[in-house]
Coordinates of C-alpha atoms and ligand atoms in Angstrom, one line a residue:
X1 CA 0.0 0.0 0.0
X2 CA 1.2 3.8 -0.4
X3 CA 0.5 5.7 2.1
X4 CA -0.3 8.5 0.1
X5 CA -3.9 6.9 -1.7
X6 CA -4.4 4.8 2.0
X7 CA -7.1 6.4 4.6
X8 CA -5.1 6.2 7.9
X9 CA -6.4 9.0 10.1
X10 CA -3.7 9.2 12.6
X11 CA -4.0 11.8 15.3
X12 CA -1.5 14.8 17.0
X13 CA -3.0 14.9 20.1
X14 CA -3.5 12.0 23.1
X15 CA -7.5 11.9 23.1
X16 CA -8.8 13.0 26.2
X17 CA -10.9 9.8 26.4
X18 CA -8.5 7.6 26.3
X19 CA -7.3 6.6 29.8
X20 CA -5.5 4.1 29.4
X21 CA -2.3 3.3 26.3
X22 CA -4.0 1.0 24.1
X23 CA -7.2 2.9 23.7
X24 CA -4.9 6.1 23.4
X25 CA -2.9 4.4 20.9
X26 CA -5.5 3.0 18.9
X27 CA -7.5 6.0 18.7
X28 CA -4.0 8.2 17.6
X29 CA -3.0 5.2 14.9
X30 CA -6.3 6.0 13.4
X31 CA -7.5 2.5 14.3
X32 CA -11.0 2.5 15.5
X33 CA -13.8 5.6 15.8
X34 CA -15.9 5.3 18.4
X35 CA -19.9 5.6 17.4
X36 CA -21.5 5.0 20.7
X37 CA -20.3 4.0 24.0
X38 CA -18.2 0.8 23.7
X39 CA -19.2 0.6 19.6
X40 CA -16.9 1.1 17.3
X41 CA -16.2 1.8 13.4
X42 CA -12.4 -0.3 12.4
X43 CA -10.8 1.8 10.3
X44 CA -8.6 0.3 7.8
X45 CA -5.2 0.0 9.6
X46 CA -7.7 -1.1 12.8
X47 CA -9.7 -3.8 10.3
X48 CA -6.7 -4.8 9.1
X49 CA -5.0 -6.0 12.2
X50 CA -8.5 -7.7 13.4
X51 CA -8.4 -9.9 10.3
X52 CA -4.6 -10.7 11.2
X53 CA -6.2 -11.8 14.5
X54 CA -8.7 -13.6 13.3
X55 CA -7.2 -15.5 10.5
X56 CA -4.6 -17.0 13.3
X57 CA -7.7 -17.8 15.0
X58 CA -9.0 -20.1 11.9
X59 CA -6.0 -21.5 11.0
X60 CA -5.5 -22.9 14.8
X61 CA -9.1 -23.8 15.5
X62 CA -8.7 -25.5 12.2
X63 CA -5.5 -27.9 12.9
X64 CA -7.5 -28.5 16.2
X65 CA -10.3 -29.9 13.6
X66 CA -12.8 -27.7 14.4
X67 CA -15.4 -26.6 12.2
X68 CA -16.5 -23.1 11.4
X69 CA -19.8 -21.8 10.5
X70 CA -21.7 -19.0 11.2
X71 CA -24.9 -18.1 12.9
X72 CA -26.5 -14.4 12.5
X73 CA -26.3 -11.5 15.6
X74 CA -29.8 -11.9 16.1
X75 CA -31.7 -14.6 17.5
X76 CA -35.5 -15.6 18.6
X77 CA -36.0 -14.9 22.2
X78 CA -37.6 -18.2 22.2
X79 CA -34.5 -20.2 22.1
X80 CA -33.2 -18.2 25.3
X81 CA -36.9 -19.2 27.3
X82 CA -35.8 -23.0 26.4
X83 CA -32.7 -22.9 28.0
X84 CA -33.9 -20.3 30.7
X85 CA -31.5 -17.4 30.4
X86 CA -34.1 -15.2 28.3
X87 CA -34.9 -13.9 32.0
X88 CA -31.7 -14.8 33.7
X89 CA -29.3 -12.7 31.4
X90 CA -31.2 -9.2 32.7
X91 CA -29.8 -6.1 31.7
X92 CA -26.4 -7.2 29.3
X93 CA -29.1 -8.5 26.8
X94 CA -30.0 -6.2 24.5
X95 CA -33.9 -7.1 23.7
X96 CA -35.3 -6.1 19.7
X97 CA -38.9 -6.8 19.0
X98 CA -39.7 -6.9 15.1
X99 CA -42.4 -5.2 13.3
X100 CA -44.5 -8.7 14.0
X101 CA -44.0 -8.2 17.6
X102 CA -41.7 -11.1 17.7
X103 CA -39.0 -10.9 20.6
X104 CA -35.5 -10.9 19.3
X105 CA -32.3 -10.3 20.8
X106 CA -28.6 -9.6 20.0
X107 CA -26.7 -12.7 20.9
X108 CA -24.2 -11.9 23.5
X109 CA -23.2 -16.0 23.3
X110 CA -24.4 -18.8 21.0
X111 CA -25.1 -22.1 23.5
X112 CA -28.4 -22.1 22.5
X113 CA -28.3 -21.5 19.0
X114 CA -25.9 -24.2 18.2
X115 CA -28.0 -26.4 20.6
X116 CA -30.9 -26.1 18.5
X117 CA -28.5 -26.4 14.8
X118 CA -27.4 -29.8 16.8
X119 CA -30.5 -30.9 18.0
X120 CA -32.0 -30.4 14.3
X121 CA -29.1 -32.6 12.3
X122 CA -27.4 -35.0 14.8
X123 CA -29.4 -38.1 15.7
X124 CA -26.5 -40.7 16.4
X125 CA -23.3 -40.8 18.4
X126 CA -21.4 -41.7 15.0
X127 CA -21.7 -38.5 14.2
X128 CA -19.7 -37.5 17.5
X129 CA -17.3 -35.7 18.3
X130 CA -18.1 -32.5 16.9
X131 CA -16.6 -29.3 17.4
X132 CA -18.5 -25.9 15.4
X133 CA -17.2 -22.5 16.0
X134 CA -17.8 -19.2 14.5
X135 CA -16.1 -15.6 14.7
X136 CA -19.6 -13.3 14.9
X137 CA -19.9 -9.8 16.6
X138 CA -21.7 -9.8 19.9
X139 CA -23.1 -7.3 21.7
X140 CA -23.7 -7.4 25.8
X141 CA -25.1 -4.3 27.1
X142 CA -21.6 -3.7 29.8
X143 CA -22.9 -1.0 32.4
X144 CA -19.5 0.6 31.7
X145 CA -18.1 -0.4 28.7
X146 CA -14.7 1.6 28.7
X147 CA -10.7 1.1 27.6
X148 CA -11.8 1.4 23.9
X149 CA -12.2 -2.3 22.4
X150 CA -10.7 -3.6 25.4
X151 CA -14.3 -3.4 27.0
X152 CA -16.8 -2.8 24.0
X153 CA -20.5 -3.3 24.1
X154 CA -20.5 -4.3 20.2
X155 CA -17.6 -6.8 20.4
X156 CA -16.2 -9.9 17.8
X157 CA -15.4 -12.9 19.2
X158 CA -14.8 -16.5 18.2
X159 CA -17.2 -18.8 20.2
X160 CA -16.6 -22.7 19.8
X161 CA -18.9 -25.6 21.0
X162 CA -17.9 -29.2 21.5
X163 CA -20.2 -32.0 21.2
X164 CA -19.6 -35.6 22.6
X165 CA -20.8 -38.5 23.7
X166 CA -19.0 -39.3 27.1
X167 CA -17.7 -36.6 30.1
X168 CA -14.1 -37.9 29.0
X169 CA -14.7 -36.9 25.3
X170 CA -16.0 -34.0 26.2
X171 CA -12.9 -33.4 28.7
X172 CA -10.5 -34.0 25.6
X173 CA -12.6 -31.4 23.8
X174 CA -11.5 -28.9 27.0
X175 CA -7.9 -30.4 26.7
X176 CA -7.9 -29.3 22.7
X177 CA -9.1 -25.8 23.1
X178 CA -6.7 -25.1 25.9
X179 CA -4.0 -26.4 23.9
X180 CA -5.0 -25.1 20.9
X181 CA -5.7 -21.4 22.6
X182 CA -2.2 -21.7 23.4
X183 CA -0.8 -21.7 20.3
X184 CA -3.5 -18.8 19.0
X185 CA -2.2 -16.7 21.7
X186 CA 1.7 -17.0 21.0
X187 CA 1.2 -16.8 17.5
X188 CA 0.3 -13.3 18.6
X189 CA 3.0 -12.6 20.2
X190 CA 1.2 -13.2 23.6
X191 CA 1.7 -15.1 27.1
X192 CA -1.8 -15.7 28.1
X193 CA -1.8 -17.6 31.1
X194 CA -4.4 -20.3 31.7
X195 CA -6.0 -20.1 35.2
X196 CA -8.7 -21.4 37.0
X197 CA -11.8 -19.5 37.0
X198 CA -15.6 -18.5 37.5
X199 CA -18.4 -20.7 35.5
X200 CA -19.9 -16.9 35.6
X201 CA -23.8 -17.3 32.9
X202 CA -22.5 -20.1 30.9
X203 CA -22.3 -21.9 34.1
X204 CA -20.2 -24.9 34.9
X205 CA -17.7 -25.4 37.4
X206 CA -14.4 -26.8 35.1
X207 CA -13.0 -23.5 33.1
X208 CA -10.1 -21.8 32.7
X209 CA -9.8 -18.5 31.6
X210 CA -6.6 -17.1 29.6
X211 CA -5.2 -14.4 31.2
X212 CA -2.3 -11.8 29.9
X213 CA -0.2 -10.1 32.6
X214 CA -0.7 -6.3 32.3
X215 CA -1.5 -3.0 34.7
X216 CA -4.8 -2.4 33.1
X217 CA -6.1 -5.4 33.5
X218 CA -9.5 -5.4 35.1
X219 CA -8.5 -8.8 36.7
X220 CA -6.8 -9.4 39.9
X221 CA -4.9 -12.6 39.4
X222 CA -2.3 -14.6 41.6
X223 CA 0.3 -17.1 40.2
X224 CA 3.1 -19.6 41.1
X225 CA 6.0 -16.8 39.2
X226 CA 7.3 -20.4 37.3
X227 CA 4.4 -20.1 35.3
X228 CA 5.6 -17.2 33.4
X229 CA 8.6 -19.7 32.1
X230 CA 6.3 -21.8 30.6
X231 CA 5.9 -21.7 26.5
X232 CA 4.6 -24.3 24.1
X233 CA 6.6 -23.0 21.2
X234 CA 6.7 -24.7 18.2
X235 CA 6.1 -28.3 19.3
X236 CA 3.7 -30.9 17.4
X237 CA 1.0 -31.8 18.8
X238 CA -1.4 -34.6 17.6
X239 CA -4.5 -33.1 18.2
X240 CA -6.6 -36.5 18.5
X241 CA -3.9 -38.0 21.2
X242 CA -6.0 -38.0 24.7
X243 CA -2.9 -38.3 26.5
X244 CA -0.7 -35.6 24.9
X245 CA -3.4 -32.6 25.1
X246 CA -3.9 -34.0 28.9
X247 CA -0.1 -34.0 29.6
X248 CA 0.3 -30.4 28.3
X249 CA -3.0 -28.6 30.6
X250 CA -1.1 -30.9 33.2
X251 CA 2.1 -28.9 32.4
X252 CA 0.1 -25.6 32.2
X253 CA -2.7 -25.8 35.4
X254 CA -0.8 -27.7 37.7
X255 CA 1.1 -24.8 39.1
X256 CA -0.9 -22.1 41.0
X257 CA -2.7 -19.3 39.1
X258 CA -5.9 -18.3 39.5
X259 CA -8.5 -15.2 39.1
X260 CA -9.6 -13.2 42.3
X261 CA -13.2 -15.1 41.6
X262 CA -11.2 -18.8 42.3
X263 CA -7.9 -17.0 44.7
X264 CA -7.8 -19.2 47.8
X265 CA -5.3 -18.1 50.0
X266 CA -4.9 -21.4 52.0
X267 CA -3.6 -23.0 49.0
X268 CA -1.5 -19.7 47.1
X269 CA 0.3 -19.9 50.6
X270 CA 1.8 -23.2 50.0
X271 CA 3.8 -21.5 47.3
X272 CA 7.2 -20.5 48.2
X273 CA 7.0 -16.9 49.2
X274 CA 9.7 -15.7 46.6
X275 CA 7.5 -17.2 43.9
X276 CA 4.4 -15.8 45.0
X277 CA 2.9 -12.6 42.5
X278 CA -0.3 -10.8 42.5
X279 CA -0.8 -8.9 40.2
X280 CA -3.4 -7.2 37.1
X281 CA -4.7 -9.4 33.9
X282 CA -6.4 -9.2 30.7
X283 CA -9.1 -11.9 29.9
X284 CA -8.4 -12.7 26.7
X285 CA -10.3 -16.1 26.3
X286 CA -12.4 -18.6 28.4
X287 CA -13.2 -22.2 28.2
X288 CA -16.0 -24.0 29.8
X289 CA -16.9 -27.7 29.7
X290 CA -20.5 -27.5 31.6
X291 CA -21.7 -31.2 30.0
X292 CA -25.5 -31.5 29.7
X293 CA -26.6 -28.1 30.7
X294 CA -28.0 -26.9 27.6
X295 CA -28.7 -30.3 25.9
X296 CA -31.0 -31.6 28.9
X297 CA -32.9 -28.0 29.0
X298 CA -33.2 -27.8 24.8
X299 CA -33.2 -31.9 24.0
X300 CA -30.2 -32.4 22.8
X301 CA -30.1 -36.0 22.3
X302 CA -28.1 -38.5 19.9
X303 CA -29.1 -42.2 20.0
X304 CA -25.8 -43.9 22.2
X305 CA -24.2 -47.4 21.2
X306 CA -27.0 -49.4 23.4
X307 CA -29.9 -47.4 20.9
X308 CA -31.2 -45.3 24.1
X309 CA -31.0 -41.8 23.4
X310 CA -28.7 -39.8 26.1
X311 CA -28.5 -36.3 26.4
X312 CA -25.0 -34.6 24.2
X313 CA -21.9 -33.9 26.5
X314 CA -20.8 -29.8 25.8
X315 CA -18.5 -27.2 26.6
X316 CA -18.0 -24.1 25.0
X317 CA -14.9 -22.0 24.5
X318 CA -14.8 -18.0 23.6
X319 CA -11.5 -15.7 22.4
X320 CA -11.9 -12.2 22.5
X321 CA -10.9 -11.4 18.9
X322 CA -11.7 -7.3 18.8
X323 CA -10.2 -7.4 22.8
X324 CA -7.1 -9.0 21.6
X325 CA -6.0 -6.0 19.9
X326 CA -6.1 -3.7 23.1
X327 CA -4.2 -6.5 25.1
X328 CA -1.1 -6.9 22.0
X329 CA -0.8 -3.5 22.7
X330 CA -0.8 -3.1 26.5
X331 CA 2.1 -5.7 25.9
X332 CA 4.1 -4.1 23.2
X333 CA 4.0 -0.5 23.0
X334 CA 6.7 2.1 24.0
X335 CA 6.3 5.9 24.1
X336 CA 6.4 6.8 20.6
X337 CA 3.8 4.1 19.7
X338 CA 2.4 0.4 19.2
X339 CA 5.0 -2.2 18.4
X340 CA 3.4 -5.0 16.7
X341 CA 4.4 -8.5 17.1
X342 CA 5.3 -9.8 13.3
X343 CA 2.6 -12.5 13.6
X344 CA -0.1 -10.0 13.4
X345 CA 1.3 -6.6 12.0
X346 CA -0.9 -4.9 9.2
X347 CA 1.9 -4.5 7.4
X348 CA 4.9 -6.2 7.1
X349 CA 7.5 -3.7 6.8
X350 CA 7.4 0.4 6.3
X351 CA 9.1 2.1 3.6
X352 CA 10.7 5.6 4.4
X353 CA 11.8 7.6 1.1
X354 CA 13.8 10.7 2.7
X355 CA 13.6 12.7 -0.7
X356 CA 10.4 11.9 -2.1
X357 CA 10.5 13.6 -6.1
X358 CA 14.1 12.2 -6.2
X359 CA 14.9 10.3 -9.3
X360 CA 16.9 7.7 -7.5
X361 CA 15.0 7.5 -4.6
X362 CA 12.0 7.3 -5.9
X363 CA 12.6 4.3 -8.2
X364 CA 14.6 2.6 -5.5
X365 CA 12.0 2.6 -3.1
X366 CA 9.4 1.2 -6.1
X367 CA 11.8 -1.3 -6.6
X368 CA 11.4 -2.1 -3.3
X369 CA 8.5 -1.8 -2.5
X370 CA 7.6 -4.2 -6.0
X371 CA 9.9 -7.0 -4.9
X372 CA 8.8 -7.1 -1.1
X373 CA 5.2 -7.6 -2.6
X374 CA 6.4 -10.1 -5.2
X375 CA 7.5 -12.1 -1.9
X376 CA 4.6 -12.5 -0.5
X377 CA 4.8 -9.0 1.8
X378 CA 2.8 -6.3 2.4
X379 CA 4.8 -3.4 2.8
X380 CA 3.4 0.6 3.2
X381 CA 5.3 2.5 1.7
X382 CA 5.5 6.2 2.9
X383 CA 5.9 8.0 -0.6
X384 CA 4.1 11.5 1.0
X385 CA 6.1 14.6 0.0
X386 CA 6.8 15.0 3.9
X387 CA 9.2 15.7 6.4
X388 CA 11.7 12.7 7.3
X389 CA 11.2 13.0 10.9
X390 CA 7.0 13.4 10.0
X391 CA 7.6 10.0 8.3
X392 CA 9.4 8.6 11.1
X393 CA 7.0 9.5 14.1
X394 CA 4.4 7.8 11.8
X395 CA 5.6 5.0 11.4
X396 CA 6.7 4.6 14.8
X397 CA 3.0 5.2 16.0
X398 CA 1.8 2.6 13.9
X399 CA 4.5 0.5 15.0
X400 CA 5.5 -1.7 11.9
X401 CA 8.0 -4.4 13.3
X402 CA 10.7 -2.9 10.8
X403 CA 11.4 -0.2 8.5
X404 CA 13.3 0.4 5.4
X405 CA 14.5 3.9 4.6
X406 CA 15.9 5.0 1.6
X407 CA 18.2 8.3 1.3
X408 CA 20.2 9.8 -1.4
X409 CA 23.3 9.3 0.5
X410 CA 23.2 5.7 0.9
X411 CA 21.4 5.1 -2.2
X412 CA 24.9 6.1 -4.1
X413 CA 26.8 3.1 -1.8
X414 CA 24.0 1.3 -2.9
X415 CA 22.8 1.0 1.0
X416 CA 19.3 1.4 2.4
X417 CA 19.0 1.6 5.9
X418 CA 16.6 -1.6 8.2
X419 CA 15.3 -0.8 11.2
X420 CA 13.9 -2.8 14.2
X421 CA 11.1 -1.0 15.5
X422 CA 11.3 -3.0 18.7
X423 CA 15.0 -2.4 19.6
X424 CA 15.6 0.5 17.6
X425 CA 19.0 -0.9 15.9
X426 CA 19.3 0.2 12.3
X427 CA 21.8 -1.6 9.9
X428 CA 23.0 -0.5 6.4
X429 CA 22.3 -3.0 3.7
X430 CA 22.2 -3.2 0.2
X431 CA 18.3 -3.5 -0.9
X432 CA 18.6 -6.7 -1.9
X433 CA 20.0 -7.8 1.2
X434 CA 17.6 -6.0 3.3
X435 CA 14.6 -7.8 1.5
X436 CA 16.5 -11.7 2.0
X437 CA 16.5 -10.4 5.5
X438 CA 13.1 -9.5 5.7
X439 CA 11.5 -12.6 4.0
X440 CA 13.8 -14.7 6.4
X441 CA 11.8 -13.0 9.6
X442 CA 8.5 -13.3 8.0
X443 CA 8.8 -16.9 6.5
X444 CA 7.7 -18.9 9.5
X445 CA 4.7 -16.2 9.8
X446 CA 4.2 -16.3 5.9
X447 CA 4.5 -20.3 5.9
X448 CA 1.3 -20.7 7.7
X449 CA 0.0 -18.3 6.2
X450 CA 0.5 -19.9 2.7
X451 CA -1.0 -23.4 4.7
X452 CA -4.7 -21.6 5.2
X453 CA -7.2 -23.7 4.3
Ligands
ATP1 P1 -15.5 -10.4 31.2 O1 -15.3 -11.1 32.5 O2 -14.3 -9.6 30.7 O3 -16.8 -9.6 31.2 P2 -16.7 -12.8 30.2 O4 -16.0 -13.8 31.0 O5 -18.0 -12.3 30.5 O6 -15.7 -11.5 30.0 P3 -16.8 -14.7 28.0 O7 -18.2 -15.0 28.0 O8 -15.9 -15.6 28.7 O9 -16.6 -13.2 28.6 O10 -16.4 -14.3 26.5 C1 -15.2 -14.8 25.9 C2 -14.2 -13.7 25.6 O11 -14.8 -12.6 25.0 C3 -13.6 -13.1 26.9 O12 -12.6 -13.9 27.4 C4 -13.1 -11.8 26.5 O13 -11.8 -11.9 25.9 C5 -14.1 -11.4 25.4 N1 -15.1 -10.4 25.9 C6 -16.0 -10.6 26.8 N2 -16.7 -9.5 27.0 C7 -16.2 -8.5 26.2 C8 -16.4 -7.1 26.0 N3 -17.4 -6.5 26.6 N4 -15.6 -6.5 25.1 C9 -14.6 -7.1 24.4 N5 -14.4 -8.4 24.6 C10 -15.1 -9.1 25.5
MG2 MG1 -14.9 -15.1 30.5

């Protein structure tokens, strides 16, 4: 993309609103615009990193084998008076009626609509297990939706639900997304910690929630400090093996960490006292396995092995997709802007031509800018008529992972300078090399990118 025909609104000034960095920075990257409390347009640079987001989200759920689909924002209140929650939900529902009087609401969850798809299409355990998913906005009515997407009343979200026939099945299911949420979340650059939690209105009492260490964080969590060493990294996993998802939540829960809504002091105190941390979290996922709940209430049935029909073994299991981007950037930001991790950067690489209406510069940084893209990059390439340290703080805000810039100078030693955004070392390269470097950093990212189904 060049920057000069691209709509990236960026801001001088800190928004008032904003109170804490992400929300700042988003706003000041021209990332989101607020409509209404806690709803928000995505602007391009903003829409761009959500779909980064939610790609990774895909391409895990799918190596997990799960299934997408996708189920509208609106939904018969009827459904929600099976299951009971049409009353219990209260205020956080947002209620519609239609012009026939018909009661409808905004799904802030899907347990009962994918009940009822189930319910309609699955007679026989043969057709077990089953995992469907889909990313869909939401919207839950917050009573003070605040910290820009971090706390949105309109939110996106991927919601999964697992369908089996035994509580163990269903317990692999739980093992799976935990697993597979792992690998979602450092593909993002992120730690998110799994600890034990709150069955909250999905009810259940087996859930973890994943939880990123930052100050903002509207969660008070406490932790055994070795879990912060912990990192699944690029291990194979076979997805279908009982015992390996098993052994790694064993190697992920067994040490202490939970929310202030689980925190039991007699047990955090059998934690060496060195290791012990309190300290502030983002929720950036949840999973739930809450077995028969919903299929008992809704008649969720599949005919078992012995012919009697039993009712369908669940959990569900929810990443905050729009959240996600507030949490990245509580965890990689610096005072001149975001820092994206590589993973999930809009673009790949910035391009910074110092004397914009050169000759040489100009068809350098085309050449380079042509050749990154013929790689399988997506570079933006600043080619405004604009002051070099303009270009700069730009860039910076928006925090692309690396930058090229091209000067006349280094252009006649046939150099261009590369930039780490997150360390701030520049080297002097030729262009070609520069490129060979780049495409080395994004292959593994670019590799599974090319594997999307
Ligand atoms: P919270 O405790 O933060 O209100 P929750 O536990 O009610 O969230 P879940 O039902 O577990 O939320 O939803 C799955 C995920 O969706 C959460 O882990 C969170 O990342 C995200 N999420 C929930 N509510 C919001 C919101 N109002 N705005 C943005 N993301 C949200
Ligand atoms: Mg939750």
């Amino acid at each position: 993309m060049r920057l000069s025909r691209y709509f990236l609104p960026v801001l001088k000034e800190d928004p008032k609103e904003a109170q804490i960095v992400s929300h700042r920075l988003m706003l000041r990257a021209g990332m989101i615009k607020q409509q209404a409390a806690g709803i928000y347009s995505w602007l391009p640079l903003g829409y761009k990193v959500l779909k980064r987001i939610e790609r990774i989200v895909h391409e895990e759920q799918g190596r997990a084998g799960h299934i997408p689909l996708l189920m509208p924002t609106l939904q018969p209140a009827d459904l929600w008076r099976e299951s009971g929650r049409y009353d219990d939900y209260g205020e956080e529902m947002l209620r519609v009626r239609d012009r026939h009087k018909r009661d409808l609401l905004y799904g802030p969850t899907n347990e009962e609509m994918i009940t009822d798809i189930f319910r309609s299409h699955v007679n026989s355990y043969k057709d077990l297990p089953l995992t469907l998913y889909h990313v869909q906005w939401k919207f839950r009515d917050e009573i003070r939706p605040r910290f820009g997407v971090m706390r949105g009343r309109e939110f996106l979200m991927k919601d999964g639900y697992n369908f089996d026939l035994t509580r163990d099945a269903a317990l692999h299911a739980y093992n799976r997304h935990l697993v597979s949420y792992l690998r979602t979340y450092e593909r993002m650059g992120l730690q998110a910690i799994p600890m034990r939690a709150d069955g909250g209105p999905i009810g259940g009492d087996y859930t973890h929630e994943f939880l990123v260490l930052a100050d903002t964080g509207e969660s008070e969590v406490f932790y055994d400090s070795q879990i912060t060493d912990l990192t699944f990294g690029d291990r194979q996993i076979d997805y279908d093996s009982v015992e390996q998802c098993q052994a790694v939540l064993e190697e992920f829960t067994s040490r202490y960490a939970r929310t202030d809504e689980t925190h039991d002091e007699a047990v955090f105190a059998q934690v060496p006292e060195e290791r012990r941390r309190t300290a502030r979290g983002i929720e950036v996922g949840q999973i739930f396995y809450f077995g028969t709940k919903y299929s008992e209430a809704m008649g969720a049935t599949v005919v078992g092995p012995d012919g009697a029909r039993v009712p369908v073994e669940m959990g569900s299991h929810g990443i905050g997709v729009s959240r996600l981007l507030g949490a990245i950037i509580e965890a990689s930001h610096d005072d001149r802007g975001i820092i994206w991790p590589e993973g999930v950067t809009p673009f790949h690489v910035g391009i910074v031509n110092l004397k914009q209406g050169d000759n040489s510069t100009d068809s350098a940084c085309d050449a380079i800018y042509a050749e990154l893209q013929a790689r399988g990059m997506d570079p933006l390439y600043d080619d405004r008529d604009d002051r070099a340290g303009a270009k700069f703080a730009t860039m910076d805000l928006i925090g692309l992972p690396w930058r090229i810039t091209v000067g006349p100078r280094g252009l006649a030693a046939n150099k261009v300078e590369l930039t780490s955004r997150r360390t701030g070392e520049t080297e002097e390269m030729s262009p070609k090399d520069a490129i060979a470097r780049l495409e080395q950093i994004y292959a593994p990212v670019l590799g599974l990118t090319v594997q999307d189904k």
